CSV table of C-alpha atoms and ligand atoms in Angstrom, one decimal:
chain,number,residue,atom,x,y,z
A,12,MET,CA,-8.4,-19.6,-25.0
A,13,ASP,CA,-7.4,-17.5,-22.0
A,14,LYS,CA,-10.0,-16.4,-19.4
A,15,PHE,CA,-10.0,-14.6,-16.1
A,16,VAL,CA,-11.3,-16.4,-13.1
A,17,ILE,CA,-12.3,-14.1,-10.2
A,18,ARG,CA,-13.4,-15.1,-6.7
A,19,GLY,CA,-15.3,-12.0,-5.6
A,20,GLY,CA,-15.8,-10.4,-2.2
A,21,ASN,CA,-12.3,-9.2,-1.2
A,22,ARG,CA,-12.0,-5.5,-0.3
A,23,LEU,CA,-9.2,-4.1,-2.4
A,24,MET,CA,-6.5,-2.5,-0.2
A,25,GLY,CA,-3.1,-1.1,-0.8
A,26,GLU,CA,-1.2,0.7,-3.6
A,27,ILE,CA,-1.5,0.2,-7.4
A,28,GLN,CA,0.6,1.7,-10.1
A,29,VAL,CA,-0.9,3.2,-13.3
A,30,SER,CA,0.9,2.6,-16.7
A,31,GLY,CA,1.3,4.9,-19.7
A,32,ALA,CA,-1.9,5.9,-21.6
A,33,LYS,CA,-2.9,3.6,-24.4
A,34,ASN,CA,-4.6,6.3,-26.4
A,35,ALA,CA,-1.6,8.5,-26.3
A,36,ALA,CA,1.0,5.7,-26.9
A,37,VAL,CA,-0.8,4.4,-30.0
A,38,ALA,CA,-0.5,7.9,-31.6
A,39,LEU,CA,3.0,8.7,-30.4
A,40,ILE,CA,4.5,5.5,-31.8
A,41,PRO,CA,3.3,6.2,-35.4
A,42,ALA,CA,4.3,9.9,-35.0
A,43,VAL,CA,8.0,8.7,-34.9
A,44,LEU,CA,7.6,8.2,-38.7
A,45,LEU,CA,7.8,12.0,-39.1
A,46,CYS,CA,11.4,12.0,-38.0
A,47,ASP,CA,14.5,10.2,-39.3
A,48,GLU,CA,16.5,10.5,-36.1
A,49,PRO,CA,16.1,7.9,-33.3
A,50,CYS,CA,13.4,8.6,-30.7
A,51,VAL,CA,13.1,7.1,-27.2
A,52,ILE,CA,9.6,6.7,-25.8
A,53,GLU,CA,9.3,5.9,-22.1
A,54,ASN,CA,6.3,4.8,-20.0
A,55,VAL,CA,4.9,2.7,-22.9
A,56,PRO,CA,2.1,0.4,-21.6
A,57,ASP,CA,2.6,-3.4,-22.0
A,58,ILE,CA,-0.6,-3.9,-24.0
A,59,SER,CA,-1.4,-5.7,-27.3
A,60,ASP,CA,-2.5,-2.5,-29.1
A,61,VAL,CA,1.1,-1.1,-28.5
A,62,SER,CA,2.6,-4.4,-29.7
A,63,ILE,CA,0.6,-4.1,-32.9
A,64,CYS,CA,1.7,-0.5,-33.4
A,65,LEU,CA,5.4,-1.4,-32.9
A,66,ARG,CA,5.0,-4.4,-35.3
A,67,ILE,CA,3.5,-2.2,-38.0
A,68,LEU,CA,6.5,0.2,-37.7
A,69,TYR,CA,8.9,-2.7,-37.9
A,70,GLU,CA,7.1,-4.1,-41.0
A,71,LEU,CA,7.4,-0.6,-42.6
A,72,GLY,CA,11.2,-0.8,-42.1
A,73,ALA,CA,11.8,0.9,-38.8
A,74,GLU,CA,14.3,-0.3,-36.2
A,75,VAL,CA,12.6,-1.0,-33.0
A,76,GLU,CA,14.6,-1.8,-29.9
A,77,MET,CA,13.2,-2.5,-26.4
A,78,LEU,CA,15.5,-0.7,-23.9
A,79,LYS,CA,13.4,-1.5,-20.8
A,80,SER,CA,10.1,-3.2,-20.3
A,81,ASP,CA,8.4,0.2,-20.9
A,82,THR,CA,10.9,2.0,-23.0
A,83,TYR,CA,11.6,1.7,-26.8
A,84,ARG,CA,14.1,3.3,-29.1
A,85,ILE,CA,12.7,3.7,-32.6
A,86,SER,CA,14.5,4.8,-35.7
A,87,CYS,CA,12.5,5.3,-38.9
A,88,LYS,CA,15.5,6.2,-41.1
A,89,GLY,CA,15.1,3.0,-43.1
A,90,VAL,CA,11.4,3.3,-43.7
A,91,ARG,CA,10.6,3.2,-47.5
A,92,SER,CA,7.1,1.7,-47.5
A,93,PHE,CA,4.0,3.8,-47.1
A,94,SER,CA,1.5,0.8,-47.0
A,95,VAL,CA,0.0,-0.9,-43.9
A,96,PRO,CA,-1.7,-4.1,-45.0
A,97,TYR,CA,-5.1,-5.5,-43.9
A,98,GLU,CA,-3.7,-8.2,-41.6
A,99,SER,CA,-2.1,-5.5,-39.4
A,100,ALA,CA,-4.5,-2.7,-39.6
A,101,LYS,CA,-7.6,-4.7,-39.0
A,102,GLN,CA,-6.5,-5.5,-35.5
A,103,MET,CA,-7.0,-2.1,-34.0
A,104,ARG,CA,-8.7,1.2,-34.5
A,105,ALA,CA,-5.5,3.3,-33.9
A,106,SER,CA,-4.0,2.0,-37.1
A,107,TYR,CA,-5.6,5.1,-38.7
A,108,TYR,CA,-2.8,7.1,-37.1
A,109,PHE,CA,-0.5,5.6,-39.8
A,110,LEU,CA,-2.5,7.5,-42.4
A,111,GLY,CA,-1.6,10.9,-40.9
A,112,ALA,CA,2.0,10.0,-40.0
A,113,LEU,CA,2.8,8.4,-43.4
A,114,LEU,CA,1.1,11.2,-45.3
A,115,GLY,CA,3.1,13.7,-43.3
A,116,ARG,CA,6.3,11.8,-44.0
A,117,THR,CA,6.0,11.1,-47.7
A,118,GLY,CA,2.9,12.6,-49.1
A,119,ARG,CA,1.6,9.1,-49.6
A,120,ALA,CA,-0.2,6.6,-47.4
A,121,ARG,CA,-2.1,3.3,-48.0
A,122,VAL,CA,-3.7,1.8,-44.9
A,123,SER,CA,-6.4,-0.8,-44.7
A,124,MET,CA,-9.7,0.3,-43.1
A,125,PRO,CA,-9.1,0.2,-39.3
A,126,GLY,CA,-10.6,-2.4,-36.9
A,127,GLY,CA,-11.1,-1.9,-33.1
A,128,CYS,CA,-13.9,-2.2,-30.5
A,129,PRO,CA,-17.4,-2.7,-31.9
A,130,LEU,CA,-19.1,0.5,-30.6
A,131,GLY,CA,-21.5,1.1,-33.6
A,132,ASP,CA,-20.7,3.0,-36.7
A,133,ARG,CA,-17.1,4.3,-36.6
A,134,PRO,CA,-16.7,6.5,-39.8
A,135,ILE,CA,-13.4,8.2,-40.7
A,136,ASP,CA,-15.0,10.9,-42.9
A,137,GLN,CA,-13.5,13.7,-40.6
A,138,HIS,CA,-10.0,12.2,-40.9
A,139,LEU,CA,-10.4,12.4,-44.7
A,140,LYS,CA,-11.8,15.9,-44.5
A,141,ALA,CA,-8.7,17.0,-42.7
A,142,PHE,CA,-6.3,15.3,-45.2
A,143,ASN,CA,-8.2,16.8,-48.1
A,144,ALA,CA,-8.0,20.3,-46.5
A,145,LEU,CA,-4.2,19.9,-46.6
A,146,GLY,CA,-4.3,19.1,-50.3
A,147,ALA,CA,-4.4,15.2,-50.3
A,148,ASN,CA,-6.6,13.2,-52.5
A,149,SER,CA,-8.2,10.1,-51.0
A,150,CYS,CA,-9.9,7.0,-52.3
A,151,ASN,CA,-11.0,3.6,-51.1
A,152,ASP,CA,-9.1,1.1,-53.1
A,153,HIS,CA,-10.6,-2.4,-52.3
A,154,GLY,CA,-10.6,-1.7,-48.6
A,155,MET,CA,-7.4,0.2,-48.6
A,156,ILE,CA,-7.6,4.0,-47.9
A,157,ASP,CA,-5.2,5.5,-50.4
A,158,LEU,CA,-3.9,9.1,-49.8
A,159,HIS,CA,-1.8,11.0,-52.2
A,160,ALA,CA,-0.5,14.5,-52.4
A,161,ASP,CA,1.9,16.1,-54.8
A,162,LYS,CA,2.5,18.8,-52.2
A,163,LEU,CA,0.7,19.3,-48.9
A,164,ARG,CA,0.0,22.8,-47.8
A,165,GLY,CA,-1.4,24.3,-44.6
A,166,GLY,CA,-5.2,24.6,-44.5
A,167,GLN,CA,-8.3,25.4,-42.4
A,168,ILE,CA,-10.0,22.4,-40.9
A,169,TYR,CA,-13.4,22.6,-39.1
A,170,PHE,CA,-14.6,19.3,-37.7
A,171,ASP,CA,-18.3,18.6,-37.8
A,172,VAL,CA,-18.1,16.4,-34.7
A,173,VAL,CA,-15.5,16.5,-31.9
A,174,THR,CA,-13.2,13.6,-32.8
A,175,VAL,CA,-10.1,12.5,-31.0
A,176,GLY,CA,-8.7,10.4,-33.9
A,177,ALA,CA,-9.2,13.0,-36.6
A,178,THR,CA,-7.7,15.8,-34.4
A,179,MET,CA,-4.6,13.8,-33.8
A,180,ASN,CA,-4.4,12.8,-37.5
A,181,ALA,CA,-4.7,16.4,-38.6
A,182,MET,CA,-1.8,17.3,-36.4
A,183,LEU,CA,0.3,14.4,-37.7
A,184,ALA,CA,-0.3,15.3,-41.3
A,185,ALA,CA,0.2,19.1,-40.8
A,186,VAL,CA,3.3,19.2,-38.6
A,187,LYS,CA,5.8,19.1,-41.5
A,188,THR,CA,3.4,20.7,-44.0
A,189,GLU,CA,4.4,24.2,-45.2
A,190,GLY,CA,2.2,27.0,-44.0
A,191,LEU,CA,-0.3,27.4,-41.2
A,192,THR,CA,-2.9,24.8,-40.4
A,193,ILE,CA,-5.8,25.8,-38.2
A,194,ILE,CA,-7.9,23.0,-36.6
A,195,GLU,CA,-11.2,24.1,-35.2
A,196,ASN,CA,-13.7,22.2,-33.0
A,197,ALA,CA,-10.7,20.1,-32.0
A,198,ALA,CA,-10.9,17.4,-29.3
A,199,LYS,CA,-9.3,18.4,-26.0
A,200,GLU,CA,-8.4,15.0,-24.4
A,201,PRO,CA,-5.2,14.8,-22.4
A,202,HIS,CA,-3.7,12.5,-25.1
A,203,ILE,CA,-4.2,15.3,-27.7
A,204,VAL,CA,-2.0,17.5,-25.6
A,205,ASP,CA,0.4,14.7,-25.1
A,206,LEU,CA,0.8,14.2,-28.9
A,207,ALA,CA,1.3,17.9,-29.4
A,208,ASN,CA,3.9,18.0,-26.6
A,209,PHE,CA,5.7,15.0,-28.1
A,210,LEU,CA,5.9,16.6,-31.6
A,211,ASN,CA,6.9,20.0,-30.1
A,212,SER,CA,9.8,18.2,-28.3
A,213,MET,CA,10.9,17.1,-31.8
A,214,GLY,CA,10.9,20.7,-33.0
A,215,ALA,CA,7.3,21.1,-34.2
A,216,ASP,CA,5.3,24.3,-33.7
A,217,ILE,CA,1.9,23.3,-32.4
A,218,ARG,CA,-0.1,25.7,-30.2
A,219,GLY,CA,-3.5,25.5,-28.5
A,220,ALA,CA,-3.7,21.7,-27.9
A,221,GLY,CA,-6.2,21.2,-25.1
A,222,THR,CA,-8.4,24.0,-26.4
A,223,ASP,CA,-10.8,23.7,-29.3
A,224,VAL,CA,-8.5,25.6,-31.7
A,225,ILE,CA,-5.1,24.2,-32.5
A,226,LYS,CA,-2.6,26.0,-34.7
A,227,VAL,CA,0.1,24.1,-36.5
A,228,ARG,CA,2.8,26.0,-38.3
A,229,GLY,CA,4.7,23.5,-40.5
A,230,VAL,CA,8.4,23.0,-39.9
A,231,SER,CA,10.7,21.4,-42.4
A,232,TYR,CA,12.6,19.1,-40.0
A,233,LEU,CA,11.9,17.1,-36.8
A,234,HIS,CA,14.7,15.9,-34.7
A,235,GLY,CA,15.0,12.9,-32.3
A,236,THR,CA,13.6,13.2,-28.8
A,237,THR,CA,13.2,11.3,-25.5
A,238,TYR,CA,9.7,11.5,-24.2
A,239,SER,CA,7.6,9.9,-21.5
A,240,VAL,CA,3.9,9.0,-22.2
A,241,ILE,CA,1.3,10.5,-19.8
A,242,PRO,CA,-0.4,8.2,-17.3
A,243,ASP,CA,-3.5,6.4,-18.5
A,244,GLN,CA,-6.5,8.2,-16.9
A,245,ILE,CA,-8.9,5.4,-17.9
A,246,GLU,CA,-6.8,2.7,-16.3
A,247,ALA,CA,-6.6,4.9,-13.2
A,248,GLY,CA,-10.3,5.4,-13.3
A,249,THR,CA,-10.9,1.7,-13.7
A,250,PHE,CA,-8.8,1.0,-10.5
A,251,MET,CA,-10.6,3.8,-8.7
A,252,VAL,CA,-14.0,2.2,-9.5
A,253,ALA,CA,-12.7,-1.2,-8.6
A,254,ALA,CA,-11.6,0.1,-5.2
A,255,ALA,CA,-15.0,1.7,-4.6
A,256,ALA,CA,-17.0,-1.3,-5.8
A,257,THR,CA,-15.3,-3.6,-3.3
A,258,GLY,CA,-15.6,-1.1,-0.4
A,259,GLY,CA,-11.8,-0.9,-0.4
A,260,ASP,CA,-9.1,1.7,0.3
A,261,VAL,CA,-6.6,2.0,-2.5
A,262,LEU,CA,-3.9,4.5,-3.4
A,263,VAL,CA,-3.8,4.8,-7.2
A,264,LYS,CA,-0.3,5.9,-8.0
A,265,GLY,CA,1.5,7.6,-10.9
A,266,VAL,CA,-1.5,9.7,-12.1
A,267,ILE,CA,-2.2,13.3,-13.1
A,268,PRO,CA,-5.2,14.1,-10.8
A,269,LYS,CA,-6.3,17.0,-13.1
A,270,HIS,CA,-6.9,14.4,-15.9
A,271,LEU,CA,-9.1,12.4,-13.5
A,272,GLU,CA,-11.3,15.3,-12.5
A,273,PRO,CA,-14.4,14.3,-14.6
A,274,ILE,CA,-14.2,10.8,-13.0
A,275,THR,CA,-13.4,12.1,-9.5
A,276,LYS,CA,-16.3,14.6,-9.5
A,277,LYS,CA,-18.8,11.9,-10.4
A,278,MET,CA,-17.5,9.3,-8.0
A,279,ARG,CA,-17.7,11.8,-5.1
A,280,LYS,CA,-21.3,12.4,-6.0
A,281,ILE,CA,-21.9,8.7,-5.7
A,282,GLY,CA,-20.5,8.8,-2.2
A,283,VAL,CA,-16.9,7.7,-2.8
A,284,ASN,CA,-14.2,9.5,-0.8
A,285,ILE,CA,-11.2,10.6,-2.9
A,286,ASP,CA,-8.1,12.4,-1.6
A,287,GLU,CA,-5.9,14.0,-4.2
A,288,TYR,CA,-2.1,14.1,-3.9
A,289,ASP,CA,0.5,15.4,-6.4
A,290,ASP,CA,0.7,12.2,-8.4
A,291,ALA,CA,-1.7,9.8,-6.7
A,292,VAL,CA,-5.3,9.6,-5.5
A,293,ARG,CA,-6.6,7.6,-2.5
A,294,VAL,CA,-10.1,6.1,-3.0
A,295,TRP,CA,-12.0,4.8,0.0
A,296,VAL,CA,-15.6,4.1,0.9
A,297,GLU,CA,-17.2,4.5,4.3
A,298,GLY,CA,-21.0,5.0,3.8
A,299,PRO,CA,-23.4,3.7,1.3
A,300,LEU,CA,-23.1,4.5,-2.5
A,301,VAL,CA,-26.0,6.5,-4.0
A,302,LYS,CA,-27.6,6.9,-7.4
A,303,ALA,CA,-26.3,9.3,-10.0
A,304,SER,CA,-27.0,10.6,-13.5
A,305,ILE,CA,-24.1,10.4,-16.0
A,306,LYS,CA,-23.8,11.5,-19.6
A,307,THR,CA,-20.7,10.8,-21.5
A,308,GLN,CA,-19.2,13.6,-23.5
A,309,PRO,CA,-15.9,14.6,-25.1
A,310,HIS,CA,-13.3,15.9,-22.6
A,311,PRO,CA,-13.7,17.7,-20.2
A,312,GLY,CA,-17.0,15.8,-20.0
A,313,PHE,CA,-17.4,12.4,-18.4
A,314,PRO,CA,-15.3,10.0,-20.6
A,315,THR,CA,-17.2,7.3,-22.6
A,316,ASP,CA,-14.3,4.9,-21.9
A,317,MET,CA,-15.3,4.9,-18.2
A,318,GLN,CA,-19.1,4.4,-18.9
A,319,PRO,CA,-19.3,0.6,-18.5
A,320,GLN,CA,-17.1,0.7,-15.3
A,321,MET,CA,-19.3,3.4,-13.7
A,322,ALA,CA,-22.5,1.7,-14.7
A,323,THR,CA,-21.2,-1.4,-12.9
A,324,LEU,CA,-20.6,0.7,-9.8
A,325,LEU,CA,-24.1,2.1,-10.0
A,326,THR,CA,-25.6,-1.4,-9.9
A,327,LEU,CA,-24.2,-1.5,-6.3
A,328,ALA,CA,-25.6,1.9,-5.3
A,329,GLU,CA,-28.9,2.8,-3.7
A,330,GLY,CA,-31.6,4.1,-6.0
A,331,THR,CA,-32.2,4.4,-9.7
A,332,SER,CA,-29.4,5.9,-11.9
A,333,ILE,CA,-29.5,7.1,-15.4
A,334,VAL,CA,-26.5,6.6,-17.7
A,335,THR,CA,-26.6,8.3,-21.2
A,336,GLU,CA,-24.0,7.5,-23.8
A,337,GLY,CA,-23.3,10.7,-25.7
A,338,VAL,CA,-20.3,9.6,-27.9
A,339,TRP,CA,-20.8,6.1,-29.4
A,340,GLU,CA,-23.9,4.6,-31.0
A,341,GLN,CA,-23.7,1.2,-29.2
A,342,ARG,CA,-21.9,1.1,-25.9
A,343,PHE,CA,-24.3,-1.0,-23.8
A,344,ARG,CA,-23.6,-4.4,-25.3
A,345,TYR,CA,-22.1,-5.5,-21.9
A,346,VAL,CA,-25.4,-5.0,-20.1
A,347,ASP,CA,-26.6,-8.5,-21.0
A,348,GLU,CA,-23.5,-9.9,-19.3
A,349,LEU,CA,-24.0,-7.8,-16.1
A,350,ARG,CA,-27.6,-9.0,-16.0
A,351,ARG,CA,-26.3,-12.5,-15.8
A,352,MET,CA,-24.6,-11.4,-12.7
A,353,GLY,CA,-27.8,-10.1,-11.2
A,354,ALA,CA,-27.8,-6.4,-12.3
A,355,ASP,CA,-31.1,-4.7,-13.0
A,356,ILE,CA,-30.5,-2.6,-16.0
A,357,ALA,CA,-33.0,-1.5,-18.7
A,358,VAL,CA,-31.6,0.0,-21.9
A,359,ASN,CA,-33.5,2.2,-24.3
A,360,ASP,CA,-31.3,3.2,-27.2
A,361,LYS,CA,-28.5,5.3,-25.7
A,362,VAL,CA,-29.9,5.5,-22.2
A,363,ALA,CA,-29.5,2.9,-19.4
A,364,ILE,CA,-31.7,2.9,-16.4
A,365,ILE,CA,-29.9,1.1,-13.5
A,366,THR,CA,-31.8,0.1,-10.4
A,367,GLY,CA,-29.2,-0.5,-7.7
A,368,THR,CA,-29.5,-4.0,-6.2
A,369,GLY,CA,-26.6,-3.5,-3.8
A,370,LYS,CA,-25.1,-6.9,-4.8
A,371,LEU,CA,-23.9,-8.9,-7.8
A,372,MET,CA,-23.3,-12.7,-8.1
A,373,GLY,CA,-20.5,-14.5,-9.9
A,374,ALA,CA,-21.3,-16.0,-13.3
A,375,PRO,CA,-19.7,-17.0,-16.6
A,376,VAL,CA,-19.5,-14.0,-18.9
A,377,LYS,CA,-17.9,-12.7,-22.0
A,378,ALA,CA,-16.0,-9.4,-22.6
A,379,CYS,CA,-17.5,-7.9,-25.8
A,380,ASP,CA,-15.0,-5.0,-26.0
A,381,LEU,CA,-12.2,-3.5,-24.0
A,382,ARG,CA,-14.0,-1.3,-21.4
A,383,ALA,CA,-16.9,-3.8,-21.2
A,384,GLY,CA,-14.3,-6.3,-20.1
A,385,ALA,CA,-12.9,-3.9,-17.5
A,386,ALA,CA,-16.5,-3.5,-16.2
A,387,LEU,CA,-16.9,-7.3,-15.9
A,388,ILE,CA,-13.6,-7.5,-13.9
A,389,ILE,CA,-15.0,-4.9,-11.5
A,390,ALA,CA,-18.3,-6.7,-11.3
A,391,GLY,CA,-16.5,-10.0,-10.6
A,392,LEU,CA,-14.3,-8.5,-7.9
A,393,ALA,CA,-17.4,-7.1,-6.1
A,394,ALA,CA,-19.7,-10.1,-6.6
A,395,HIS,CA,-20.4,-13.1,-4.3
A,396,GLY,CA,-18.9,-16.2,-5.9
A,397,VAL,CA,-16.9,-17.0,-8.9
A,398,THR,CA,-16.9,-15.1,-12.2
A,399,GLU,CA,-15.2,-16.5,-15.3
A,400,ILE,CA,-14.6,-13.9,-18.1
A,401,GLU,CA,-14.0,-15.2,-21.6
A,402,ASP,CA,-12.6,-13.3,-24.7
A,403,ILE,CA,-10.1,-11.4,-22.5
A,404,HIS,CA,-8.0,-10.5,-25.6
A,405,HIS,CA,-10.3,-7.4,-25.7
A,406,ILE,CA,-9.1,-6.5,-22.2
A,407,GLU,CA,-5.5,-7.1,-23.0
A,408,ARG,CA,-5.6,-4.6,-25.8
A,409,GLY,CA,-5.7,-1.8,-23.2
A,410,TYR,CA,-4.8,-3.1,-19.8
A,411,GLY,CA,-1.3,-4.5,-19.2
A,412,ASN,CA,-1.0,-7.3,-16.6
A,413,ILE,CA,-4.2,-6.2,-15.0
A,414,GLU,CA,-4.6,-9.5,-13.1
A,415,THR,CA,-1.1,-9.1,-11.5
A,416,LYS,CA,-1.8,-5.5,-10.6
A,417,LEU,CA,-5.2,-6.3,-9.0
A,418,ARG,CA,-3.7,-9.3,-7.1
A,419,GLY,CA,-1.2,-6.8,-5.6
A,420,ILE,CA,-4.2,-5.0,-3.9
A,421,GLY,CA,-5.9,-8.2,-2.7
A,422,GLY,CA,-8.1,-9.1,-5.8
A,423,ASP,CA,-8.5,-12.8,-6.2
A,424,ILE,CA,-8.1,-12.9,-9.9
A,425,CYS,CA,-6.0,-15.2,-12.1
A,426,LYS,CA,-5.6,-15.9,-15.8
A,427,VAL,CA,-6.3,-19.4,-16.9
A,428,SER,CA,-5.1,-20.7,-20.3
A,429,THR,CA,-6.7,-23.8,-21.9
A,430,PRO,CA,-4.6,-25.1,-23.4
A,431,PRO,CA,-1.7,-23.1,-21.9
A,432,THR,CA,-0.3,-20.7,-24.5
A,433,ALA,CA,2.7,-18.5,-24.3
A,434,MET,CA,2.0,-14.7,-24.4
A,435,LYS,CA,2.5,-13.7,-27.9
A,436,LYS,CA,4.7,-10.7,-28.2
A,437,ALA,CA,5.0,-8.7,-31.4
A,438,LEU,CA,8.8,-8.3,-30.9
B,521,EPZ,C1,-10.8,7.4,-29.5
B,521,EPZ,O1,-11.5,6.8,-30.6
B,521,EPZ,C2,-10.4,6.3,-28.6
B,521,EPZ,N1,-9.5,5.4,-29.3
B,521,EPZ,C3,-11.6,5.6,-28.0
B,521,EPZ,O2,-11.1,4.7,-27.0
B,521,EPZ,C4,-12.5,6.6,-27.3
B,521,EPZ,O3,-13.7,6.0,-26.9
B,521,EPZ,C5,-12.9,7.8,-28.3
B,521,EPZ,O4,-11.7,8.3,-28.8
B,521,EPZ,C6,-13.7,8.9,-27.6
B,521,EPZ,O5,-13.0,9.4,-26.5
B,521,EPZ,C7,-8.3,5.7,-29.5
B,521,EPZ,O6,-7.8,6.7,-29.1
B,521,EPZ,C8,-7.5,4.7,-30.3
B,521,EPZ,P1,-13.6,9.8,-32.0
B,521,EPZ,P2,-11.8,7.6,-31.9
B,521,EPZ,O7,-13.0,10.0,-33.4
B,521,EPZ,O8,-10.7,8.5,-32.1
B,521,EPZ,C9,-17.6,10.2,-34.6
B,521,EPZ,C10,-11.1,2.8,-25.7
B,521,EPZ,O9,-12.0,2.1,-25.0
B,521,EPZ,N2,-16.7,10.3,-35.8
B,521,EPZ,O10,-13.3,10.8,-30.9
B,521,EPZ,O11,-12.1,6.6,-33.0
B,521,EPZ,C11,-17.6,8.8,-34.0
B,521,EPZ,O12,-18.5,7.9,-34.7
B,521,EPZ,C12,-11.5,3.4,-27.0
B,521,EPZ,O13,-10.0,3.0,-25.3
B,521,EPZ,C13,-17.3,10.6,-37.0
B,521,EPZ,O14,-18.5,10.8,-37.1
B,521,EPZ,O15,-13.1,8.3,-31.5
B,521,EPZ,C14,-18.0,9.0,-32.6
B,521,EPZ,O16,-19.4,9.1,-32.5
B,521,EPZ,C15,-12.7,2.8,-27.7
B,521,EPZ,N3,-16.4,10.7,-38.1
B,521,EPZ,C16,-17.4,10.4,-32.3
B,521,EPZ,O17,-17.1,11.0,-33.5
B,521,EPZ,C17,-15.1,10.6,-37.9
B,521,EPZ,O18,-14.4,10.7,-39.0
B,521,EPZ,C18,-16.1,10.4,-31.5
B,521,EPZ,O19,-15.2,9.5,-32.2
B,521,EPZ,C19,-14.5,10.3,-36.7
B,521,EPZ,C20,-15.4,10.1,-35.6
């Protein structure tokens, strides 16, 4: 079992590069199924969720070729299957994008119920609502979601909740479907816009992505493309918080500062200095950090995927902070681990009350999900003493080579394998 061992206390200093966005890449890769010409995708992050996506495509019959460490050429001409089995789908939430992509390709999809981080109830009713609006029938066949349509047609979709996954899936299913599809109450995250831009670069006609109404006029053919995934705003935010938590001075490079605004605004309120450049942000701390109130919300609100990291920063701030989780049912499971490190946090349902203690101490802890794991890394870097983090496979789902990147700015963090295991690569 691998673990991270962190000797805390070093101020992070220097420059760190951000990779491509996980939550964009895991949608763009299945989207290639909508096209029979080869597509080249650049700036793909080196994370296990991406490896799983690529492996599923390969198992479906696609040719997948790694051109560079972050660039893949994918050809789906040979894909005949429309079925993603349990063993592959259970490993990540984003396997649900194969539903929309396969349905859009062939009018047929069979995908096992998706896995992913345990954040409470994670229904897919809105995904099915969208597929049904386009004329597909759906059923749960022994844990496999089975979609079937004699002929898909454009339709009107109104989401009851703002959902990233269902918005992306609706676009995937509609893009080659005859007629006009209107998606209302759509999610507006940067990765929604990235998927629309990717599909449009293949000849799709999608307008309004990034607003709450998206219009998709179906086209009969999509051609090959070369496209670069947007930078990961959550990885960037994680590095920004790590810099602040250690009292450091770090240039976070390769970002789109506009995508970071909800994070930047909050961090400034806490007392962190942030300078914005064209494609980088400098994060540095001079004075004390102060309390804040945070409520997570869909974009452009404060992102839920930064909630555990910011809560960790607030344990180091003066005063009592309130953090409210507005997206997921259960996203405070990491709090017990932070308490082991000396944090004073009380949780009542979806609200955490954090009394800043100004310091944390190293301890053995476990990552219970991806962002919880990122929060523990930040806590470990800021703490006095040694922190050992177990279950780091959760972290590696979404952060590529995080220990190497953090070592590059002075973090004393290493991965220890017992017994030593080779990194498993899907391809
Ligand atoms: C995406 O999950 C991300 N995952 C999550 O990232 C992120 O936390 C989340 O969006 C919110 O930003 C991927 O992109 C792979 P949702 P998704 O559909 O699409 C409810 C991370 O750490 N809902 O926007 O699954 C749902 O229960 C992860 O990188 C329904 O009720 O999230 C939740 O309360 C974890 N019915 C809310 O909507 C549905 O059919 C938002 O979920 C779908 C969702």
